[in-house]
PDB file of C-alpha atoms in Angstrom:
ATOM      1  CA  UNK B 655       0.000   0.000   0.000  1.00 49.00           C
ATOM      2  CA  UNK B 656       2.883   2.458   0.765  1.00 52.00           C
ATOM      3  CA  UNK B 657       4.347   1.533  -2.801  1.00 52.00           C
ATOM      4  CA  UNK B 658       1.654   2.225  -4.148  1.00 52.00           C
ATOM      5  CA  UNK B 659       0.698   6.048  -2.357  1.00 48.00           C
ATOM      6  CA  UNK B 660       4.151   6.731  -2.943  1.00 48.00           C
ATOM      7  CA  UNK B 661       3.800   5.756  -6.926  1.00 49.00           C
ATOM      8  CA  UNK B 662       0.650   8.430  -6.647  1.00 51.00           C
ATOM      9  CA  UNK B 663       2.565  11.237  -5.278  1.00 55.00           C
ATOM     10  CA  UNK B 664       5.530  10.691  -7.819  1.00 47.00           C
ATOM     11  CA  UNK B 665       2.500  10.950 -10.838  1.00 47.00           C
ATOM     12  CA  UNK B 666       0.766  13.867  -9.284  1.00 48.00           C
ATOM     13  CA  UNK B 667       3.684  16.100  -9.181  1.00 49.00           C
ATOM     14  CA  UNK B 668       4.949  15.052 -12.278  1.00 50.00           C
ATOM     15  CA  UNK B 669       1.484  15.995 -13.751  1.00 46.00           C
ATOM     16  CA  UNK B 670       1.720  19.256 -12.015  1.00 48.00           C
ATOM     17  CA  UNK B 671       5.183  20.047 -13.602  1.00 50.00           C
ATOM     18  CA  UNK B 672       3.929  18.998 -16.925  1.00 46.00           C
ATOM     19  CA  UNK B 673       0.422  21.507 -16.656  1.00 47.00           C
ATOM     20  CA  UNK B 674       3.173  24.093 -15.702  1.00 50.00           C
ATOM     21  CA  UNK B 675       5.235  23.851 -18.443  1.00 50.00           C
ATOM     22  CA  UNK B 676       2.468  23.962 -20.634  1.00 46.00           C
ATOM     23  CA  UNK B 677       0.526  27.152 -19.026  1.00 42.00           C
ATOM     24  CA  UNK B 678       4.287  28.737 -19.558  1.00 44.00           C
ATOM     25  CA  UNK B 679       4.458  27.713 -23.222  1.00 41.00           C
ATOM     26  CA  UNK B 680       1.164  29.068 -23.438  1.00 38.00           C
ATOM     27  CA  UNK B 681       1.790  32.849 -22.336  1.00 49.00           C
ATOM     28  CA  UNK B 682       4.977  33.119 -24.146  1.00 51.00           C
ATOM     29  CA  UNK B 683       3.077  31.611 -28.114  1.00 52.00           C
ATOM     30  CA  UNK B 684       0.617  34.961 -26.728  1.00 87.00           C
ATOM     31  CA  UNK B 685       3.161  37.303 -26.760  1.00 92.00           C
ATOM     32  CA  UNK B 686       2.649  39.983 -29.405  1.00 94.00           C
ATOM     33  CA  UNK B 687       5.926  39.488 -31.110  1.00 94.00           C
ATOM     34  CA  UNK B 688       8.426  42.677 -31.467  1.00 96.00           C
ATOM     35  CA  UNK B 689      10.173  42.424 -35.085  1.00 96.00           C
ATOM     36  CA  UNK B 690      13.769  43.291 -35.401  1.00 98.00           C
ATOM     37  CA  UNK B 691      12.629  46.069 -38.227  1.00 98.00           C
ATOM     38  CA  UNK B 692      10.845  47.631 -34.830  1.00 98.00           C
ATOM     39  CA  UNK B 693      13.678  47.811 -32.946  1.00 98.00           C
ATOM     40  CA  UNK B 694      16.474  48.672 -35.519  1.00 98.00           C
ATOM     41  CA  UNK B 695      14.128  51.433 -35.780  1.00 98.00           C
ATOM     42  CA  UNK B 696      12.968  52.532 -32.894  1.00 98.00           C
ATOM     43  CA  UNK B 697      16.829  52.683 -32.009  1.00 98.00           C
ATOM     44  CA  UNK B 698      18.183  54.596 -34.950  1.00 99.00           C
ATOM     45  CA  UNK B 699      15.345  57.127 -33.997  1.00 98.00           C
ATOM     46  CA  UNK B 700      16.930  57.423 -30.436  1.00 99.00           C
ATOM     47  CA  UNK B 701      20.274  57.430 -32.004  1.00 98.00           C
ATOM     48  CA  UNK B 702      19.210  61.015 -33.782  1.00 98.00           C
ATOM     49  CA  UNK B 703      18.649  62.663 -30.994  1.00 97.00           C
ATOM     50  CA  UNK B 704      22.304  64.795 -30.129  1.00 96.00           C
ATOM     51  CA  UNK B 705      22.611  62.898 -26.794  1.00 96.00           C
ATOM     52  CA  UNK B 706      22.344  59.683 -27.223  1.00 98.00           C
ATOM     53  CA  UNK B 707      25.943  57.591 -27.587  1.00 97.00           C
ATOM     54  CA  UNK B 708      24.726  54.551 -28.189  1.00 98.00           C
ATOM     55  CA  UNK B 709      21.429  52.309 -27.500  1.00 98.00           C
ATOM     56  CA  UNK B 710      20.248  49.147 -27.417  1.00 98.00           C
ATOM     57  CA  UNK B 711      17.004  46.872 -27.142  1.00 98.00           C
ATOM     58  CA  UNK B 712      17.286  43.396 -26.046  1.00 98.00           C
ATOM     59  CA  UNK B 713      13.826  40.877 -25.218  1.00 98.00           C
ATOM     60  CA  UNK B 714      14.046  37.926 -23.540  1.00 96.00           C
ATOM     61  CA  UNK B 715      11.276  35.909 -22.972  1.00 95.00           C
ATOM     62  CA  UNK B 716       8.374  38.257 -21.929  1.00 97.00           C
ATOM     63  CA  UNK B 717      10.676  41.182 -20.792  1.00 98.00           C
ATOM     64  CA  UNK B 718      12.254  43.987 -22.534  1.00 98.00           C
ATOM     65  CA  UNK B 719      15.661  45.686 -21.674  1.00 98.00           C
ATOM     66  CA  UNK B 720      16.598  49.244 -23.375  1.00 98.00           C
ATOM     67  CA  UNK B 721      19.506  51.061 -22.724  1.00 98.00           C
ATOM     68  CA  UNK B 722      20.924  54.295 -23.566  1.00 98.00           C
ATOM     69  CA  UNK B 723      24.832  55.487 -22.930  1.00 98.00           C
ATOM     70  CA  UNK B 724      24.410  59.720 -23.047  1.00 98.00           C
ATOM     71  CA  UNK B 725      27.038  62.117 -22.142  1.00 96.00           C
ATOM     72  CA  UNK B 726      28.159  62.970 -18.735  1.00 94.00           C
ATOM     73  CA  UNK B 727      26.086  65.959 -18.182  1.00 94.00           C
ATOM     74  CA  UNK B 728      22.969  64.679 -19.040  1.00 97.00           C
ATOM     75  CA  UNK B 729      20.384  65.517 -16.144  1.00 97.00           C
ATOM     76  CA  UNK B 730      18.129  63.012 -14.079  1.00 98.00           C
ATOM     77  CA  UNK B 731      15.500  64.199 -15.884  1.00 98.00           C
ATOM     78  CA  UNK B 732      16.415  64.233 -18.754  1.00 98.00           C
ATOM     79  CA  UNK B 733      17.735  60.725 -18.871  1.00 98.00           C
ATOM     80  CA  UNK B 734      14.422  59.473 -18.210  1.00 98.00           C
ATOM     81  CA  UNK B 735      12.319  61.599 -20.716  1.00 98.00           C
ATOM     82  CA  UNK B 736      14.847  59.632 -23.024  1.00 99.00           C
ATOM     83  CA  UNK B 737      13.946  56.602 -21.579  1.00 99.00           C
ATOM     84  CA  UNK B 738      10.034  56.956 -21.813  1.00 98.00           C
ATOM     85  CA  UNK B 739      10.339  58.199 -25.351  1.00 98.00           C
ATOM     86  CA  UNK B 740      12.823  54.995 -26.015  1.00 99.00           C
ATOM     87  CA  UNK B 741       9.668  52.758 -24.993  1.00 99.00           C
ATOM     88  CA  UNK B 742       7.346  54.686 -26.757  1.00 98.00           C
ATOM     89  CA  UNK B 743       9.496  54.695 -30.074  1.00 98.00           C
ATOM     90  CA  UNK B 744       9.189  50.426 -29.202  1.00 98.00           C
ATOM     91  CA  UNK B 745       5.515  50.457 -28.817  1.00 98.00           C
ATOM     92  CA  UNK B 746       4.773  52.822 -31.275  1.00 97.00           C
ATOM     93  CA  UNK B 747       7.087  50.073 -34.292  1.00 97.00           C
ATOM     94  CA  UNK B 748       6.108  46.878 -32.712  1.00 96.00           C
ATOM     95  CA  UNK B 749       2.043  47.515 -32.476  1.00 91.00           C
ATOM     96  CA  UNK B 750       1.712  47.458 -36.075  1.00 84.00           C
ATOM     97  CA  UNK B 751      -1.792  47.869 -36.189  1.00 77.00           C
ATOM     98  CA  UNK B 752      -2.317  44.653 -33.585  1.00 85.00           C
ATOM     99  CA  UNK B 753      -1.503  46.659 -30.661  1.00 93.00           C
ATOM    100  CA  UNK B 754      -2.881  50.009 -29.476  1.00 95.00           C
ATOM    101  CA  UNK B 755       0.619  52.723 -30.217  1.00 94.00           C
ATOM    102  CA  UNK B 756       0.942  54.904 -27.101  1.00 95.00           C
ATOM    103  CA  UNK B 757      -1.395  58.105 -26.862  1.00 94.00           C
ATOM    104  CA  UNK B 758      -1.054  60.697 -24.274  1.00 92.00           C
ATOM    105  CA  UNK B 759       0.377  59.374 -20.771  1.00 92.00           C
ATOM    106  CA  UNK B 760      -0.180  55.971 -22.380  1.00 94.00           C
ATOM    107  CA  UNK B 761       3.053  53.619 -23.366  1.00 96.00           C
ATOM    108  CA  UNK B 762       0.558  51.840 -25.250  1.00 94.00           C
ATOM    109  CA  UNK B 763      -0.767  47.701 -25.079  1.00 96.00           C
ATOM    110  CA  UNK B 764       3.021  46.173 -26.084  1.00 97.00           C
ATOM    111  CA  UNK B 765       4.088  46.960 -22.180  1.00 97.00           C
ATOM    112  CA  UNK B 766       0.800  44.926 -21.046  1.00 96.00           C
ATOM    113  CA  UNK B 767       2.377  41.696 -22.255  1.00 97.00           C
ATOM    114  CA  UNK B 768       6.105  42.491 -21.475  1.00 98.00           C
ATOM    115  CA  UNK B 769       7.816  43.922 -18.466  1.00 98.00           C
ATOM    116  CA  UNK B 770      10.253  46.889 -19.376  1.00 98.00           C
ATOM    117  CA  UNK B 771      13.382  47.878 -17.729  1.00 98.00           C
ATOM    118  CA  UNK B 772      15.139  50.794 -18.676  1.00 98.00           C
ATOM    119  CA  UNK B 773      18.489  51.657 -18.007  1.00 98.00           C
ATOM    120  CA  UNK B 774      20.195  55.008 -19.053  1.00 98.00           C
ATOM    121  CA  UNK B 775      23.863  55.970 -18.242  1.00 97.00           C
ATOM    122  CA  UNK B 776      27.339  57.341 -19.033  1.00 97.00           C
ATOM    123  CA  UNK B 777      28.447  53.234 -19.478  1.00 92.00           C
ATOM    124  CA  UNK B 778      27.287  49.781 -18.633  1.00 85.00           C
ATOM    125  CA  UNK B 779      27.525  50.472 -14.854  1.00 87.00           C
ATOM    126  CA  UNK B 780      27.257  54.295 -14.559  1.00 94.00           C
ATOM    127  CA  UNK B 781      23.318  54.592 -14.396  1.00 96.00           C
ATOM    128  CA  UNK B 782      21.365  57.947 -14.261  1.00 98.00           C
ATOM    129  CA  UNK B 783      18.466  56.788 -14.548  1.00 98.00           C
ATOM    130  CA  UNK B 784      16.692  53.500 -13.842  1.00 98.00           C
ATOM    131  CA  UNK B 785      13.162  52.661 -14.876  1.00 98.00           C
ATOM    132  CA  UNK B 786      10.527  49.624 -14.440  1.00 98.00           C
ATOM    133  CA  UNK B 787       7.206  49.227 -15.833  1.00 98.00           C
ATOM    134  CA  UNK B 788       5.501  46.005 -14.603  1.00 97.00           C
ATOM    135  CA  UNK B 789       2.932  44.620 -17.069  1.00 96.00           C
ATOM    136  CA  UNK B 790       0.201  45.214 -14.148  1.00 95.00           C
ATOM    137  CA  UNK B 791       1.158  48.836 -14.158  1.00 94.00           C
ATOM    138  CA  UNK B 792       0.234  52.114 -16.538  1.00 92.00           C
ATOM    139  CA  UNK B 793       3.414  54.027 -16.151  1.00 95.00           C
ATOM    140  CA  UNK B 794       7.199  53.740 -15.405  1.00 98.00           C
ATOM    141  CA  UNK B 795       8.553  53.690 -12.074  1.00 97.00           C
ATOM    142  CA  UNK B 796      11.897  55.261 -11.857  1.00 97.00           C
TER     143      UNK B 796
END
């Protein structure tokens, strides 16, 4: 009788791994998915603005990473208004008519599927500014 509880248990959480892989599989084939056109794009048009070094988007799974290397002086503020318009520039290439573009204080529907995280800085470890946007959330906490 122990054998055979024991043979139960093994089966039920083996089942239970198996429904979770699958309800994982399942969120990331819903996914909107983010073209590379949209992101070349969206960082070329970051890339024009005087103070912006260099930038980058990478995604991974259902989250999205920008960052932005600007010049020493750049301000706080100013770091993140490049930032927010970085994510926008995203949203706004990616929807392709699927997704609502941003609007207003809206960053549009891409961030409702994928969690963004911002960085922006004089190098790779040098941040100014540091922003998260939760899929749950409407805006961008710095």
């Amino acid at each position: 009788m122990k054998i055979k509880h024991k043979y139960s248990i093994l089966l039920l959480v083996a089942l239970l791994l198996l429904f979770a892989g699958c309800s994982s599989t399942k969120k990331a084939a819903t996914l909107p998915p983010i073209s590379q056109e949209a992101i070349d794009t969206a960082t070329q048009e970051i890339k024009d603005n005087p103070e912006v070094r260099e930038a980058n988007i990478e995604v991974n799974n259902d989250e999205i990473y920008l960052s932005i290397i600007v010049g020493a002086g750049t301000e706080k503020e100013k770091a993140q208004d490049l930032g927010e318009n970085y994510a926008r520039l995203l949203a706004t290439y990616a929807a392709e008519g699927q997704l609502k573009p941003p609007a207003g204080n809206s960053l549009g529907d891409l961030y409702k599927y994928y969690t963004l995280e911002i960085g922006v800085g004089t190098g790779p470890y040098d941040f100014i500014a540091q922003g998260v946007k939760l899929t749950d959330r409407d805006t961008i906490n710095w």
